[in-house]
mmCIF file with all atom_site columns, C-alpha atoms in Angstrom:
data_model
loop_
_atom_site.group_PDB
_atom_site.id
_atom_site.type_symbol
_atom_site.label_atom_id
_atom_site.label_alt_id
_atom_site.label_comp_id
_atom_site.label_asym_id
_atom_site.label_entity_id
_atom_site.label_seq_id
_atom_site.pdbx_PDB_ins_code
_atom_site.Cartn_x
_atom_site.Cartn_y
_atom_site.Cartn_z
_atom_site.occupancy
_atom_site.B_iso_or_equiv
_atom_site.pdbx_formal_charge
_atom_site.auth_seq_id
_atom_site.auth_comp_id
_atom_site.auth_asym_id
_atom_site.auth_atom_id
_atom_site.pdbx_PDB_model_num
ATOM 1  C CA . MET A 1 1  ? 90.319  75.421 41.171 1.00 0.00 ? 1  MET A CA 1
ATOM 2  C CA . LYS A 1 2  ? 92.072  78.768 40.745 1.00 0.00 ? 2  LYS A CA 1
ATOM 3  C CA . LYS A 1 3  ? 89.773  81.734 40.980 1.00 0.00 ? 3  LYS A CA 1
ATOM 4  C CA . LYS A 1 4  ? 90.377  84.396 38.407 1.00 0.00 ? 4  LYS A CA 1
ATOM 5  C CA . ASN A 1 5  ? 92.684  87.124 39.700 1.00 0.00 ? 5  ASN A CA 1
ATOM 6  C CA . ASP A 1 6  ? 93.052  85.517 43.141 1.00 0.00 ? 6  ASP A CA 1
ATOM 7  C CA . PRO A 1 7  ? 96.776  85.668 43.971 1.00 0.00 ? 7  PRO A CA 1
ATOM 8  C CA . PHE A 1 8  ? 96.319  83.277 46.910 1.00 0.00 ? 8  PHE A CA 1
ATOM 9  C CA . LYS A 1 9  ? 94.950  80.378 44.851 1.00 0.00 ? 9  LYS A CA 1
ATOM 10 C CA . THR A 1 10 ? 96.757  77.990 42.566 1.00 0.00 ? 10 THR A CA 1
ATOM 11 C CA . ASP A 1 11 ? 95.914  74.950 40.509 1.00 0.00 ? 11 ASP A CA 1
ATOM 12 C CA . LYS A 1 12 ? 99.395  73.468 41.001 1.00 0.00 ? 12 LYS A CA 1
ATOM 13 C CA . PRO A 1 13 ? 99.934  70.662 43.532 1.00 0.00 ? 13 PRO A CA 1
ATOM 14 C CA . LEU A 1 14 ? 101.195 71.898 46.896 1.00 0.00 ? 14 LEU A CA 1
ATOM 15 C CA . TYR A 1 15 ? 102.828 68.627 47.962 1.00 0.00 ? 15 TYR A CA 1
ATOM 16 C CA . ASP A 1 16 ? 104.549 65.684 46.288 1.00 0.00 ? 16 ASP A CA 1
ATOM 17 C CA . TYR A 1 17 ? 101.834 63.209 45.264 1.00 0.00 ? 17 TYR A CA 1
ATOM 18 C CA . SER A 1 18 ? 104.452 60.755 43.979 1.00 0.00 ? 18 SER A CA 1
ATOM 19 C CA . ILE A 1 19 ? 105.640 59.934 47.515 1.00 0.00 ? 19 ILE A CA 1
ATOM 20 C CA . GLU A 1 20 ? 103.416 57.183 48.871 1.00 0.00 ? 20 GLU A CA 1
ATOM 21 C CA . TYR A 1 21 ? 103.211 57.165 52.646 1.00 0.00 ? 21 TYR A CA 1
ATOM 22 C CA . ASP A 1 22 ? 100.705 55.661 55.071 1.00 0.00 ? 22 ASP A CA 1
ATOM 23 C CA . TYR A 1 23 ? 100.460 58.092 57.971 1.00 0.00 ? 23 TYR A CA 1
ATOM 24 C CA . SER A 1 24 ? 97.737  56.209 59.862 1.00 0.00 ? 24 SER A CA 1
ATOM 25 C CA . HIS A 1 25 ? 100.231 55.088 62.544 1.00 0.00 ? 25 HIS A CA 1
ATOM 26 C CA . LEU A 1 26 ? 101.272 58.655 63.408 1.00 0.00 ? 26 LEU A CA 1
ATOM 27 C CA . PRO A 1 27 ? 100.110 60.604 66.473 1.00 0.00 ? 27 PRO A CA 1
ATOM 28 C CA . LYS A 1 28 ? 96.682  62.189 65.981 1.00 0.00 ? 28 LYS A CA 1
ATOM 29 C CA . ILE A 1 29 ? 97.981  65.765 65.973 1.00 0.00 ? 29 ILE A CA 1
ATOM 30 C CA . LEU A 1 30 ? 100.247 65.010 63.000 1.00 0.00 ? 30 LEU A CA 1
ATOM 31 C CA . ILE A 1 31 ? 97.403  63.307 61.140 1.00 0.00 ? 31 ILE A CA 1
ATOM 32 C CA . ASP A 1 32 ? 95.188  66.342 61.763 1.00 0.00 ? 32 ASP A CA 1
ATOM 33 C CA . ILE A 1 33 ? 97.853  68.722 60.432 1.00 0.00 ? 33 ILE A CA 1
ATOM 34 C CA . ILE A 1 34 ? 98.365  66.548 57.341 1.00 0.00 ? 34 ILE A CA 1
ATOM 35 C CA . LYS A 1 35 ? 94.622  66.444 56.675 1.00 0.00 ? 35 LYS A CA 1
ATOM 36 C CA . GLU A 1 36 ? 94.494  70.221 56.923 1.00 0.00 ? 36 GLU A CA 1
ATOM 37 C CA . LEU A 1 37 ? 97.425  70.583 54.516 1.00 0.00 ? 37 LEU A CA 1
ATOM 38 C CA . GLU A 1 38 ? 95.725  68.225 52.066 1.00 0.00 ? 38 GLU A CA 1
ATOM 39 C CA . LYS A 1 39 ? 92.507  70.250 52.360 1.00 0.00 ? 39 LYS A CA 1
ATOM 40 C CA . PHE A 1 40 ? 94.426  73.440 51.516 1.00 0.00 ? 40 PHE A CA 1
ATOM 41 C CA . ASP A 1 41 ? 95.969  71.625 48.552 1.00 0.00 ? 41 ASP A CA 1
ATOM 42 C CA . LYS A 1 42 ? 92.517  70.629 47.240 1.00 0.00 ? 42 LYS A CA 1
ATOM 43 C CA . GLU A 1 43 ? 91.380  74.241 47.577 1.00 0.00 ? 43 GLU A CA 1
ATOM 44 C CA . GLY A 1 44 ? 94.557  75.521 45.923 1.00 0.00 ? 44 GLY A CA 1
ATOM 45 C CA . ASP A 1 45 ? 95.110  77.731 48.973 1.00 0.00 ? 45 ASP A CA 1
ATOM 46 C CA . TRP A 1 46 ? 98.891  78.031 48.904 1.00 0.00 ? 46 TRP A CA 1
ATOM 47 C CA . LEU A 1 47 ? 99.019  80.847 51.473 1.00 0.00 ? 47 LEU A CA 1
ATOM 48 C CA . SER A 1 48 ? 97.243  78.830 54.185 1.00 0.00 ? 48 SER A CA 1
ATOM 49 C CA . TYR A 1 49 ? 99.325  75.791 53.237 1.00 0.00 ? 49 TYR A CA 1
ATOM 50 C CA . ASP A 1 50 ? 102.546 77.758 53.607 1.00 0.00 ? 50 ASP A CA 1
ATOM 51 C CA . MET A 1 51 ? 101.419 79.116 56.951 1.00 0.00 ? 51 MET A CA 1
ATOM 52 C CA . LYS A 1 52 ? 100.444 75.631 58.256 1.00 0.00 ? 52 LYS A CA 1
ATOM 53 C CA . PHE A 1 53 ? 103.473 73.664 57.059 1.00 0.00 ? 53 PHE A CA 1
ATOM 54 C CA . PRO A 1 54 ? 105.853 74.971 59.782 1.00 0.00 ? 54 PRO A CA 1
ATOM 55 C CA . GLN A 1 55 ? 103.513 73.473 62.372 1.00 0.00 ? 55 GLN A CA 1
ATOM 56 C CA . LEU A 1 56 ? 103.962 70.059 60.757 1.00 0.00 ? 56 LEU A CA 1
ATOM 57 C CA . ASP A 1 57 ? 107.720 70.558 60.712 1.00 0.00 ? 57 ASP A CA 1
ATOM 58 C CA . VAL A 1 58 ? 107.956 71.556 64.389 1.00 0.00 ? 58 VAL A CA 1
ATOM 59 C CA . CYS A 1 59 ? 105.518 68.900 65.654 1.00 0.00 ? 59 CYS A CA 1
ATOM 60 C CA . ALA A 1 60 ? 107.068 66.105 63.606 1.00 0.00 ? 60 ALA A CA 1
ATOM 61 C CA . LYS A 1 61 ? 110.578 67.058 64.725 1.00 0.00 ? 61 LYS A CA 1
ATOM 62 C CA . SER A 1 62 ? 109.447 67.067 68.354 1.00 0.00 ? 62 SER A CA 1
ATOM 63 C CA . TYR A 1 63 ? 107.862 63.626 67.994 1.00 0.00 ? 63 TYR A CA 1
ATOM 64 C CA . TRP A 1 64 ? 110.991 62.319 66.260 1.00 0.00 ? 64 TRP A CA 1
ATOM 65 C CA . ARG A 1 65 ? 113.335 63.744 68.918 1.00 0.00 ? 65 ARG A CA 1
ATOM 66 C CA . ASN A 1 66 ? 111.179 62.122 71.606 1.00 0.00 ? 66 ASN A CA 1
ATOM 67 C CA . ASN A 1 67 ? 111.162 58.764 69.797 1.00 0.00 ? 67 ASN A CA 1
ATOM 68 C CA . ARG A 1 68 ? 107.430 58.842 69.059 1.00 0.00 ? 68 ARG A CA 1
ATOM 69 C CA . ILE A 1 69 ? 108.038 58.613 65.287 1.00 0.00 ? 69 ILE A CA 1
ATOM 70 C CA . SER A 1 70 ? 111.027 57.325 63.343 1.00 0.00 ? 70 SER A CA 1
ATOM 71 C CA . GLU A 1 71 ? 113.595 59.386 61.498 1.00 0.00 ? 71 GLU A CA 1
ATOM 72 C CA . TYR A 1 72 ? 112.184 57.866 58.304 1.00 0.00 ? 72 TYR A CA 1
ATOM 73 C CA . ASP A 1 73 ? 108.706 59.162 59.196 1.00 0.00 ? 73 ASP A CA 1
ATOM 74 C CA . TYR A 1 74 ? 110.057 62.621 59.933 1.00 0.00 ? 74 TYR A CA 1
ATOM 75 C CA . LYS A 1 75 ? 112.089 62.913 56.740 1.00 0.00 ? 75 LYS A CA 1
ATOM 76 C CA . THR A 1 76 ? 109.320 61.444 54.597 1.00 0.00 ? 76 THR A CA 1
ATOM 77 C CA . LEU A 1 77 ? 106.746 63.897 55.966 1.00 0.00 ? 77 LEU A CA 1
ATOM 78 C CA . LEU A 1 78 ? 109.004 66.854 55.269 1.00 0.00 ? 78 LEU A CA 1
ATOM 79 C CA . LYS A 1 79 ? 109.908 65.597 51.826 1.00 0.00 ? 79 LYS A CA 1
ATOM 80 C CA . LYS A 1 80 ? 106.289 64.862 50.865 1.00 0.00 ? 80 LYS A CA 1
ATOM 81 C CA . TYR A 1 81 ? 104.617 67.941 52.319 1.00 0.00 ? 81 TYR A CA 1
ATOM 82 C CA . GLY A 1 82 ? 107.416 70.477 52.262 1.00 0.00 ? 82 GLY A CA 1
ATOM 83 C CA . GLY A 1 83 ? 109.921 69.291 49.720 1.00 0.00 ? 83 GLY A CA 1
ATOM 84 C CA . ILE A 1 84 ? 112.652 69.522 52.375 1.00 0.00 ? 84 ILE A CA 1
ATOM 85 C CA . TYR A 1 85 ? 114.233 67.746 55.285 1.00 0.00 ? 85 TYR A CA 1
ATOM 86 C CA . ASP A 1 86 ? 117.239 68.456 57.488 1.00 0.00 ? 86 ASP A CA 1
#
């Protein structure tokens, strides 16, 4: 997966695979962002992943604050894909 001498590629996982979460009930925009993050993970493209993750954070927080997703959904998404939650 990692190309030789490419500082923007890694063969390490970019999100927590151990957290099982079915995101099929989420709004489409969140699903699309998650799919893009998972694509970057498969490619080992940590730079694009790190640039995309804030979009997931902001969108998920907005949906949570507007009662479109639960607090559990919000925190689980951040924990799984970003290793954080507030």
